[in-house]
Amino acid sequence: MVTMKTDTFPDLASVCALDNYQIKVTYVTGEERLFDVGPYANGPWYGELIDPEYFARVSIDPQFKDTVSWPHGQDLAPHEVYELGILIDE
């Protein structure tokens, strides 16, 4: 039996924090997208992202390789980051 990836987005290659609660996500295809995390950075769970030093600790989740996450477990749905992210034109 052949298993095929059914996601509509490529795998993540890297993620980095930018100013104003933006992240830049780079996919293995070389495609880059900007995603605004600001609207999510509130409440008891995501509110910790308001701290710029903590926000800068964004990474690719070591267990779920297509997920953007932070050290205390906050994460973003892969399809949402891809679909709502703004494509960076070269």
PDB file of C-alpha atoms in Angstrom:
ATOM      1  CA  MET A   1       0.000   0.000   0.000  1.00  0.00           C
ATOM      2  CA  VAL A   2       1.357   3.432  -0.933  1.00  0.00           C
ATOM      3  CA  THR A   3       0.767   6.257   1.540  1.00  0.00           C
ATOM      4  CA  MET A   4       0.550   9.729   0.077  1.00  0.00           C
ATOM      5  CA  LYS A   5       0.617  13.039   1.878  1.00  0.00           C
ATOM      6  CA  THR A   6      -2.858  14.545   1.657  1.00  0.00           C
ATOM      7  CA  ASP A   7      -1.929  17.986   2.966  1.00  0.00           C
ATOM      8  CA  THR A   8      -2.234  20.907   0.585  1.00  0.00           C
ATOM      9  CA  PHE A   9       0.948  22.549   1.821  1.00  0.00           C
ATOM     10  CA  PRO A  10       4.650  21.639   1.671  1.00  0.00           C
ATOM     11  CA  ASP A  11       6.772  20.640   4.668  1.00  0.00           C
ATOM     12  CA  LEU A  12       8.435  23.313   6.800  1.00  0.00           C
ATOM     13  CA  ALA A  13      12.136  24.023   6.409  1.00  0.00           C
ATOM     14  CA  SER A  14      12.489  26.900   8.907  1.00  0.00           C
ATOM     15  CA  VAL A  15      10.649  29.537  10.891  1.00  0.00           C
ATOM     16  CA  CYS A  16      11.865  32.783  12.413  1.00  0.00           C
ATOM     17  CA  ALA A  17      10.331  35.570  14.472  1.00  0.00           C
ATOM     18  CA  LEU A  18      10.149  39.071  13.031  1.00  0.00           C
ATOM     19  CA  ASP A  19       9.013  42.403  14.467  1.00  0.00           C
ATOM     20  CA  ASN A  20       5.353  43.132  15.238  1.00  0.00           C
ATOM     21  CA  TYR A  21       4.487  39.506  16.080  1.00  0.00           C
ATOM     22  CA  GLN A  22       5.112  38.294  12.556  1.00  0.00           C
ATOM     23  CA  ILE A  23       6.820  35.026  11.678  1.00  0.00           C
ATOM     24  CA  LYS A  24       8.516  34.118   8.421  1.00  0.00           C
ATOM     25  CA  VAL A  25       7.955  30.512   7.456  1.00  0.00           C
ATOM     26  CA  THR A  26      10.114  28.861   4.799  1.00  0.00           C
ATOM     27  CA  TYR A  27       8.988  25.621   3.180  1.00  0.00           C
ATOM     28  CA  VAL A  28      11.162  22.900   1.660  1.00  0.00           C
ATOM     29  CA  THR A  29      10.071  24.131  -1.774  1.00  0.00           C
ATOM     30  CA  GLY A  30      11.768  27.469  -1.068  1.00  0.00           C
ATOM     31  CA  GLU A  31       8.424  29.230  -0.754  1.00  0.00           C
ATOM     32  CA  GLU A  32       8.315  31.836   2.028  1.00  0.00           C
ATOM     33  CA  ARG A  33       5.260  33.235   3.786  1.00  0.00           C
ATOM     34  CA  LEU A  34       4.636  35.874   6.458  1.00  0.00           C
ATOM     35  CA  PHE A  35       2.107  35.075   9.153  1.00  0.00           C
ATOM     36  CA  ASP A  36       0.729  37.554  11.681  1.00  0.00           C
ATOM     37  CA  VAL A  37       0.602  35.928  15.120  1.00  0.00           C
ATOM     38  CA  GLY A  38      -0.592  39.169  16.788  1.00  0.00           C
ATOM     39  CA  PRO A  39      -4.316  38.305  16.739  1.00  0.00           C
ATOM     40  CA  TYR A  40      -3.552  35.021  18.536  1.00  0.00           C
ATOM     41  CA  ALA A  41      -1.299  36.539  21.241  1.00  0.00           C
ATOM     42  CA  ASN A  42      -3.890  36.973  23.978  1.00  0.00           C
ATOM     43  CA  GLY A  43      -5.688  35.053  26.688  1.00  0.00           C
ATOM     44  CA  PRO A  44      -4.236  32.645  29.220  1.00  0.00           C
ATOM     45  CA  TRP A  45      -2.681  30.226  26.704  1.00  0.00           C
ATOM     46  CA  TYR A  46      -1.367  32.376  23.848  1.00  0.00           C
ATOM     47  CA  GLY A  47      -0.908  35.554  25.921  1.00  0.00           C
ATOM     48  CA  GLU A  48       2.644  34.513  26.746  1.00  0.00           C
ATOM     49  CA  LEU A  49       3.520  35.257  23.096  1.00  0.00           C
ATOM     50  CA  ILE A  50       3.253  38.997  23.894  1.00  0.00           C
ATOM     51  CA  ASP A  51       6.695  38.807  25.523  1.00  0.00           C
ATOM     52  CA  PRO A  52       9.131  39.563  22.638  1.00  0.00           C
ATOM     53  CA  GLU A  53      11.857  37.351  24.110  1.00  0.00           C
ATOM     54  CA  TYR A  54       9.505  34.397  24.391  1.00  0.00           C
ATOM     55  CA  PHE A  55       7.965  35.074  20.977  1.00  0.00           C
ATOM     56  CA  ALA A  56      11.461  34.934  19.461  1.00  0.00           C
ATOM     57  CA  ARG A  57      11.799  31.321  20.665  1.00  0.00           C
ATOM     58  CA  VAL A  58       9.499  30.088  17.890  1.00  0.00           C
ATOM     59  CA  SER A  59      10.586  26.841  16.215  1.00  0.00           C
ATOM     60  CA  ILE A  60       9.407  23.879  14.206  1.00  0.00           C
ATOM     61  CA  ASP A  61       7.815  21.445  16.631  1.00  0.00           C
ATOM     62  CA  PRO A  62      10.257  18.523  17.129  1.00  0.00           C
ATOM     63  CA  GLN A  63       7.430  15.969  17.218  1.00  0.00           C
ATOM     64  CA  PHE A  64       5.052  17.412  14.623  1.00  0.00           C
ATOM     65  CA  LYS A  65       7.454  18.577  11.909  1.00  0.00           C
ATOM     66  CA  ASP A  66       4.886  20.646  10.015  1.00  0.00           C
ATOM     67  CA  THR A  67       3.837  22.695  13.057  1.00  0.00           C
ATOM     68  CA  VAL A  68       5.141  26.049  14.309  1.00  0.00           C
ATOM     69  CA  SER A  69       5.423  26.045  18.112  1.00  0.00           C
ATOM     70  CA  TRP A  70       6.876  27.671  21.228  1.00  0.00           C
ATOM     71  CA  PRO A  71       8.582  26.045  24.234  1.00  0.00           C
ATOM     72  CA  HIS A  72       5.508  25.932  26.512  1.00  0.00           C
ATOM     73  CA  GLY A  73       3.334  24.180  23.929  1.00  0.00           C
ATOM     74  CA  GLN A  74       1.626  27.009  22.081  1.00  0.00           C
ATOM     75  CA  ASP A  75       1.330  26.076  18.427  1.00  0.00           C
ATOM     76  CA  LEU A  76      -0.295  27.089  15.164  1.00  0.00           C
ATOM     77  CA  ALA A  77      -2.185  24.802  12.813  1.00  0.00           C
ATOM     78  CA  PRO A  78      -0.015  24.074   9.756  1.00  0.00           C
ATOM     79  CA  HIS A  79      -2.832  24.607   7.266  1.00  0.00           C
ATOM     80  CA  GLU A  80      -3.717  27.951   8.844  1.00  0.00           C
ATOM     81  CA  VAL A  81      -0.152  29.251   8.670  1.00  0.00           C
ATOM     82  CA  TYR A  82       0.055  28.242   5.018  1.00  0.00           C
ATOM     83  CA  GLU A  83      -3.379  29.337   3.880  1.00  0.00           C
ATOM     84  CA  LEU A  84      -3.472  32.646   5.788  1.00  0.00           C
ATOM     85  CA  GLY A  85       0.212  33.440   5.399  1.00  0.00           C
ATOM     86  CA  ILE A  86       1.142  36.101   2.864  1.00  0.00           C
ATOM     87  CA  LEU A  87       3.396  34.834   0.089  1.00  0.00           C
ATOM     88  CA  ILE A  88       6.713  36.689  -0.047  1.00  0.00           C
ATOM     89  CA  ASP A  89       7.524  37.505  -3.650  1.00  0.00           C
ATOM     90  CA  GLU A  90      11.165  37.438  -4.583  1.00  0.00           C
TER      91      GLU A  90
END
